[in-house]
Coordinates of C-alpha atoms in Angstrom, one line a residue:
M459 CA 0.0 0.0 0.0
R460 CA 1.3 3.5 -0.9
K461 CA 2.0 5.8 2.0
H462 CA 0.9 9.5 1.9
T463 CA 3.8 11.6 3.5
R464 CA 3.0 15.1 2.0
P465 CA 0.7 16.3 4.8
A466 CA 3.2 15.3 7.4
G467 CA 5.9 17.3 5.6
L468 CA 3.8 20.4 5.5
L469 CA 3.0 20.0 9.1
A470 CA 6.6 19.9 10.0
A471 CA 7.4 23.0 7.9
A472 CA 4.6 24.9 9.6
C473 CA 5.9 24.0 13.0
L474 CA 9.4 25.0 12.1
L475 CA 8.1 28.4 10.8
A476 CA 6.2 29.0 14.0
V477 CA 9.3 28.3 16.1
L478 CA 11.4 30.7 14.0
C479 CA 8.8 33.5 14.3
A480 CA 8.6 33.0 18.0
C481 CA 12.4 33.3 18.3
A482 CA 12.6 36.5 16.1
P483 CA 12.9 39.8 18.1
K484 CA 9.7 41.8 18.2
E485 CA 9.9 45.3 16.7
T486 CA 9.6 48.0 19.4
P487 CA 6.9 50.6 18.5
P488 CA 8.5 54.0 17.8
D489 CA 8.5 56.6 20.6
T490 CA 5.9 59.2 20.1
L491 CA 6.1 62.8 21.3
E492 CA 3.3 62.2 23.7
A493 CA 4.9 59.1 25.1
L494 CA 8.3 60.8 25.7
Q495 CA 6.7 63.8 27.3
Q496 CA 4.6 61.6 29.6
A497 CA 7.8 59.9 30.6
A498 CA 9.4 63.3 31.4
Y499 CA 6.3 64.3 33.5
A500 CA 6.4 61.0 35.3
A501 CA 10.1 61.6 36.2
M502 CA 9.2 65.0 37.5
E503 CA 6.8 63.4 40.0
T504 CA 9.7 61.4 41.5
G505 CA 11.7 64.5 42.3
D506 CA 14.8 63.0 40.7
N507 CA 16.3 66.0 38.9
A508 CA 18.8 63.9 37.0
A509 CA 16.1 61.6 35.7
V510 CA 13.9 64.6 34.8
R511 CA 16.7 66.2 32.7
E512 CA 17.5 62.9 31.0
A513 CA 13.9 62.3 30.1
I514 CA 13.4 65.8 28.7
L515 CA 16.7 65.6 26.7
A516 CA 15.6 62.3 25.3
A517 CA 12.4 63.8 24.1
E518 CA 14.1 66.9 22.7
A519 CA 16.6 64.7 20.8
Q520 CA 13.8 63.3 18.7
F521 CA 11.4 66.2 18.7
A522 CA 13.6 69.3 18.9
G523 CA 11.6 72.5 19.6
Q524 CA 8.3 70.6 19.8
L525 CA 8.0 69.9 23.6
D526 CA 5.6 71.6 26.0
S527 CA 6.8 74.9 27.3
A528 CA 6.7 73.5 30.8
L529 CA 9.4 71.1 30.0
Y530 CA 11.6 73.8 28.5
R531 CA 11.1 75.9 31.5
R532 CA 12.2 73.0 33.7
L533 CA 15.4 72.6 31.6
A534 CA 16.0 76.3 32.0
E535 CA 15.7 76.2 35.8
G536 CA 18.9 76.3 37.6
A537 CA 21.0 76.9 34.4
D538 CA 24.2 78.8 35.0
E539 CA 24.8 82.2 33.4
S540 CA 26.7 80.7 30.4
L541 CA 23.8 78.2 29.7
S542 CA 26.5 75.5 29.2
E543 CA 24.4 72.6 30.5
P544 CA 23.1 70.3 27.8
G545 CA 19.8 71.6 26.4
A546 CA 19.8 74.8 28.5
R547 CA 20.4 77.3 25.6
A548 CA 18.0 75.4 23.3
A549 CA 15.3 75.7 26.0
Y550 CA 15.9 79.4 26.3
E551 CA 15.8 79.9 22.5
T552 CA 12.6 78.0 22.2
L553 CA 10.9 79.9 24.9
Y554 CA 12.1 83.2 23.3
E555 CA 10.7 82.2 19.9
R556 CA 7.4 81.4 21.6
G557 CA 7.4 84.8 23.2
E558 CA 7.5 83.2 26.7
L559 CA 10.9 84.4 27.9
E560 CA 11.0 87.1 30.6
T561 CA 13.4 90.0 30.2
A562 CA 16.0 88.5 32.6
G563 CA 16.0 85.3 30.6
M564 CA 16.5 87.3 27.4
L565 CA 19.5 89.0 28.9
R566 CA 21.0 85.7 29.9
L567 CA 20.5 84.2 26.5
A568 CA 22.0 87.3 24.9
R569 CA 25.1 87.1 27.0
S570 CA 25.4 83.4 26.1
L571 CA 25.2 84.3 22.4
L572 CA 27.9 87.0 22.9
D573 CA 30.2 84.5 24.6
T574 CA 30.1 82.4 21.5
G575 CA 30.6 85.3 19.1
E576 CA 27.0 85.4 17.8
T577 CA 26.7 89.2 18.1
L578 CA 24.1 89.7 15.4
R579 CA 21.6 87.3 17.1
A580 CA 22.4 88.9 20.5
R581 CA 21.7 92.4 19.1
G582 CA 18.3 91.3 17.8
L583 CA 17.4 89.8 21.1
L584 CA 18.6 92.8 23.1
E585 CA 16.7 95.2 20.9
M586 CA 13.5 93.3 21.7
A587 CA 14.3 93.3 25.4
A588 CA 15.1 97.1 25.2
R589 CA 11.5 97.8 24.2
R590 CA 10.2 96.3 27.5
Q591 CA 9.4 98.4 30.5
D592 CA 12.2 96.7 32.4
G593 CA 14.7 96.9 29.5
Q594 CA 17.2 99.4 30.9
E595 CA 19.9 96.8 31.2
A596 CA 19.4 95.7 27.6
I597 CA 19.8 99.3 26.5
G598 CA 23.1 99.5 28.4
L599 CA 24.4 96.4 26.7
L600 CA 23.4 97.6 23.3
Q601 CA 25.4 100.8 23.7
G602 CA 28.7 98.9 23.9
L603 CA 27.8 96.3 21.3
T604 CA 29.5 96.3 17.9
V605 CA 28.5 93.7 15.2
P606 CA 31.1 92.9 12.6
A607 CA 29.9 93.8 9.2
G608 CA 30.7 90.2 8.0
Q609 CA 28.1 88.8 10.4
E610 CA 25.3 90.9 9.0
T611 CA 22.7 89.6 6.6
P612 CA 23.8 89.7 3.0
E613 CA 21.5 92.6 2.3
T614 CA 22.8 94.8 5.2
A615 CA 26.4 93.8 4.5
A616 CA 26.0 95.0 0.9
L617 CA 24.6 98.4 2.0
L618 CA 27.6 98.8 4.4
R619 CA 30.1 98.0 1.7
E620 CA 28.5 100.4 -0.7
V621 CA 28.7 103.2 1.9
L622 CA 32.3 102.3 2.7
R623 CA 33.2 102.3 -1.0
A624 CA 31.8 105.9 -1.3
A625 CA 33.7 107.0 1.8
T626 CA 37.0 105.6 0.7
T627 CA 36.7 107.2 -2.7
D628 CA 35.6 110.6 -1.3
D629 CA 32.3 110.2 -3.2
M630 CA 30.2 112.2 -0.8
P631 CA 27.2 112.6 -3.1
A632 CA 26.8 108.9 -3.4
L633 CA 27.3 108.4 0.3
T634 CA 24.8 111.0 1.3
R635 CA 22.2 109.6 -1.1
Q636 CA 22.7 106.1 0.3
V637 CA 22.5 106.9 4.0
Q638 CA 19.3 108.8 3.4
S639 CA 17.6 106.1 1.4
A640 CA 14.7 104.1 2.8
G641 CA 16.7 100.9 2.4
W642 CA 19.5 102.2 4.6
L643 CA 17.2 103.6 7.2
N644 CA 15.1 100.4 7.4
A645 CA 18.1 98.0 7.5
V646 CA 20.8 99.7 9.7
M647 CA 18.9 102.0 12.1
P648 CA 18.1 100.5 15.5
A649 CA 15.0 98.2 15.4
A650 CA 14.1 99.3 19.0
G651 CA 13.1 102.8 17.6
F652 CA 15.7 104.5 19.8
G653 CA 19.4 104.2 20.8
G654 CA 21.9 103.1 18.1
R655 CA 23.7 100.3 16.3
R656 CA 27.5 99.9 15.7
Y657 CA 29.0 98.0 12.8
G658 CA 32.6 97.0 12.9
C659 CA 34.5 97.3 9.6
T660 CA 37.9 95.8 8.5
A661 CA 40.2 96.4 5.6
E662 CA 38.5 93.5 3.8
D663 CA 35.3 95.5 4.0
G664 CA 37.0 98.5 2.4
A665 CA 38.3 100.4 5.5
E666 CA 39.0 99.8 9.2
G667 CA 36.7 101.4 11.7
E668 CA 33.1 101.7 12.7
I669 CA 29.8 102.8 11.4
H670 CA 27.5 104.1 14.1
T671 CA 23.8 104.7 13.3
W672 CA 21.6 106.2 16.0
L673 CA 18.5 108.2 16.6
D674 CA 18.6 111.7 18.1
G675 CA 14.9 111.7 19.1
A676 CA 13.3 111.0 15.8
V677 CA 16.3 112.2 13.7
P678 CA 18.4 109.5 12.1
V679 CA 22.2 110.1 12.3
S680 CA 24.8 108.1 10.5
D681 CA 28.4 108.4 11.8
L682 CA 31.5 106.8 10.2
A683 CA 34.9 106.7 11.9
L684 CA 37.3 105.1 9.5
T685 CA 41.0 104.6 8.9
L686 CA 41.4 104.8 5.1
L687 CA 43.8 102.6 3.1
D688 CA 46.0 105.6 2.5
G689 CA 46.5 106.1 6.3
R690 CA 44.1 109.1 6.7
A691 CA 41.5 109.2 9.3
A692 CA 38.0 110.1 8.1
L693 CA 35.0 111.1 10.3
I694 CA 31.7 111.5 8.5
R695 CA 28.3 112.5 9.8
V696 CA 25.0 112.7 7.8
T697 CA 21.6 113.8 9.1
P698 CA 18.5 115.2 7.4
L699 CA 20.1 118.6 8.1
G700 CA 23.3 118.1 6.2
A701 CA 26.5 116.2 5.8
A702 CA 30.0 116.7 7.2
R703 CA 33.3 115.1 6.4
L704 CA 36.5 115.6 8.5
C705 CA 39.7 114.1 7.1
C706 CA 43.0 114.1 9.1
E707 CA 46.4 113.2 7.8
S708 CA 47.0 110.9 10.7
A709 CA 45.0 107.8 11.6
E710 CA 45.4 108.9 15.3
G711 CA 43.2 111.9 14.5
S712 CA 45.9 114.5 15.0
G713 CA 47.7 116.8 12.6
A714 CA 46.6 118.8 9.5
A715 CA 42.9 118.4 8.9
R716 CA 40.1 119.6 6.7
L717 CA 36.4 119.6 7.4
E718 CA 33.7 120.1 4.8
Y719 CA 30.1 120.7 5.6
L720 CA 27.0 121.0 3.3
D721 CA 23.7 122.4 4.6
F722 CA 21.0 120.6 2.7
E723 CA 18.3 123.2 3.2
S724 CA 20.2 126.4 2.3
G725 CA 22.9 125.0 0.0
A726 CA 25.6 126.7 2.1
F727 CA 29.0 125.0 1.9
L728 CA 31.6 125.5 4.6
T729 CA 35.2 124.3 4.8
V730 CA 37.4 124.4 7.9
E731 CA 41.2 123.9 7.7
G732 CA 43.6 123.7 10.6
E733 CA 45.3 121.4 13.0
L734 CA 43.4 118.8 14.9
R735 CA 44.3 117.6 18.4
G736 CA 42.1 115.0 20.1
G737 CA 39.4 115.6 17.5
L738 CA 39.2 119.3 18.2
F739 CA 40.6 122.2 16.1
F740 CA 43.7 123.9 17.7
G741 CA 45.6 127.1 16.8
Q742 CA 45.0 129.1 13.7
T743 CA 42.0 127.8 11.8
I744 CA 40.6 129.0 8.4
F745 CA 36.9 129.0 7.7
K746 CA 35.6 129.5 4.1
T747 CA 32.0 129.8 3.0
Y748 CA 30.4 129.1 -0.4
D749 CA 26.9 129.5 -1.6
F750 CA 25.2 127.6 -4.4
S751 CA 22.0 128.4 -6.2
A752 CA 19.0 126.2 -5.5
G753 CA 19.1 124.8 -9.0
E754 CA 22.6 123.3 -8.7
G755 CA 22.7 119.6 -7.9
E756 CA 24.2 118.3 -4.7
A757 CA 27.1 116.7 -6.6
V758 CA 28.3 120.0 -7.8
R759 CA 28.8 121.2 -4.3
W760 CA 31.3 118.4 -3.6
Q761 CA 33.3 119.0 -6.7
P762 CA 36.4 121.2 -6.8
L763 CA 35.2 124.5 -5.2
P764 CA 35.5 128.0 -6.8
E765 CA 38.9 129.6 -6.3
Q766 CA 37.3 132.5 -4.5
P767 CA 34.9 131.7 -1.6
N768 CA 32.0 134.0 -0.6
G769 CA 33.7 134.6 2.7
E770 CA 37.0 133.7 4.5
Y771 CA 37.5 134.0 8.2
T772 CA 40.4 133.2 10.5
G773 CA 40.0 132.0 14.1
E774 CA 42.3 131.0 16.9
F775 CA 41.5 128.0 19.2
D776 CA 43.1 127.1 22.5
E777 CA 44.3 123.6 23.5
N778 CA 40.8 122.7 24.4
G779 CA 39.4 123.6 21.1
R780 CA 37.7 126.8 22.3
P781 CA 37.7 129.9 20.1
A782 CA 39.9 132.7 21.5
V783 CA 38.2 135.5 19.5
R784 CA 35.8 137.9 21.3
Q785 CA 32.3 136.7 21.4
R786 CA 29.6 138.4 19.4
G787 CA 26.4 137.4 17.6
A788 CA 23.0 136.1 18.5
A789 CA 22.1 133.9 21.5
G790 CA 22.8 130.2 20.8
T791 CA 25.8 131.0 18.5
V792 CA 29.5 131.2 19.0
T793 CA 31.9 133.4 17.0
V794 CA 34.7 131.4 15.4
G795 CA 36.6 133.9 13.2
Y796 CA 36.9 137.3 11.6
D797 CA 37.7 138.3 8.0
A798 CA 40.8 140.3 7.0
S799 CA 39.1 143.6 7.7
G800 CA 38.2 142.6 11.2
R801 CA 34.6 143.9 10.6
L802 CA 32.9 140.7 9.4
Y803 CA 32.8 137.7 11.6
L804 CA 31.5 134.1 11.3
T805 CA 29.2 132.5 13.9
L806 CA 28.2 128.9 14.2
G807 CA 25.0 127.7 15.9
I808 CA 25.7 125.8 19.1
P809 CA 24.4 122.2 18.8
Q810 CA 21.7 121.1 21.2
G811 CA 23.2 119.7 24.4
M812 CA 26.5 121.6 24.0
S813 CA 27.8 125.0 25.1
G814 CA 29.9 127.7 23.5
E815 CA 32.7 126.7 25.9
E816 CA 33.1 123.3 24.3
G817 CA 35.7 122.8 21.6
I818 CA 34.8 122.8 17.9
G819 CA 35.0 119.4 16.2
L820 CA 32.8 117.1 14.1
S821 CA 30.2 117.0 16.8
W822 CA 29.2 120.5 15.8
F823 CA 28.3 119.4 12.4
P824 CA 25.7 119.2 10.8
L825 CA 24.6 122.4 12.6
P826 CA 21.2 123.8 13.4
K827 CA 22.3 127.0 11.6
E828 CA 25.5 128.3 10.1
Q829 CA 25.4 132.1 9.6
E830 CA 27.5 135.0 8.8
E831 CA 26.8 138.2 10.6
T832 CA 28.0 141.8 10.4
P833 CA 28.4 144.1 13.4

């Protein structure tokens, strides 16, 4: 009789497959955000701080920036000033992005960013903190903060390079147009709506020095303090009132110097030539005034000037930059020089916040009013 062995073989194969399946490792279901957060909350109930931190960090490793704010606040608690503990700075940054970081926390995060050289990010954070009612400390930190031009956004860096290019080529018409443009005002003026910003420049940017943009009330001011590639020192100031450029033969800001000032409203152009000491004019100083018709473009006024000025005045300044000539003129002005006849004299308006006893330097320009008076 023939034996039927096929069913028995199939049965044996099925049994072997069952054994193999039973021995194979089971796949662990993937951790979910909810499961990992619940594990962190459970650890918090035990009071074991190390276990709490480990559980939160495990959740953050898989779901960065997605945890409950309560877990990020727990990570932030007890962090040192440098935020060097694992996860501490990420927790501060997440809370800041969510608008849940108090001013003290913003200052701590800003200092941590400064410690690692991230000055651009730190400035943005401090400008936000400065707007708050308790933001006085942030304002103080901003005053001493300089962001390298190379760290700026590509758009802002391009604007800074363009202005530096104009400054190093003595192209004042291009410079004044640029720093009064909407693009410049929106990009480089302080976002806080008050105070200022400082941009550090290197030779790779076109010149070494600093660009300082600030608000005098609601008036935007752009100051450049540069060491040009030819070794000269250049100080430039532009406001809606006018533009001034002071060049000195020495990078230290001492020696022969020439200042040029253009009043935008009147078209009056003033040059000052003399010796500079500590940023102030010293000794004999020559003032020359030029007038241009309203129809002449701004560029013409910065081109080679006429041989004969409208007026020329000579003044003497002491070691503190104070004029030695006798004082005449209207209130709020200071007399800086007389013409060759001794009858005509030149007065300059005293800038707000200064007095006639203070030395004459770039801080006097642009002026509220430059005027020539007769006795």
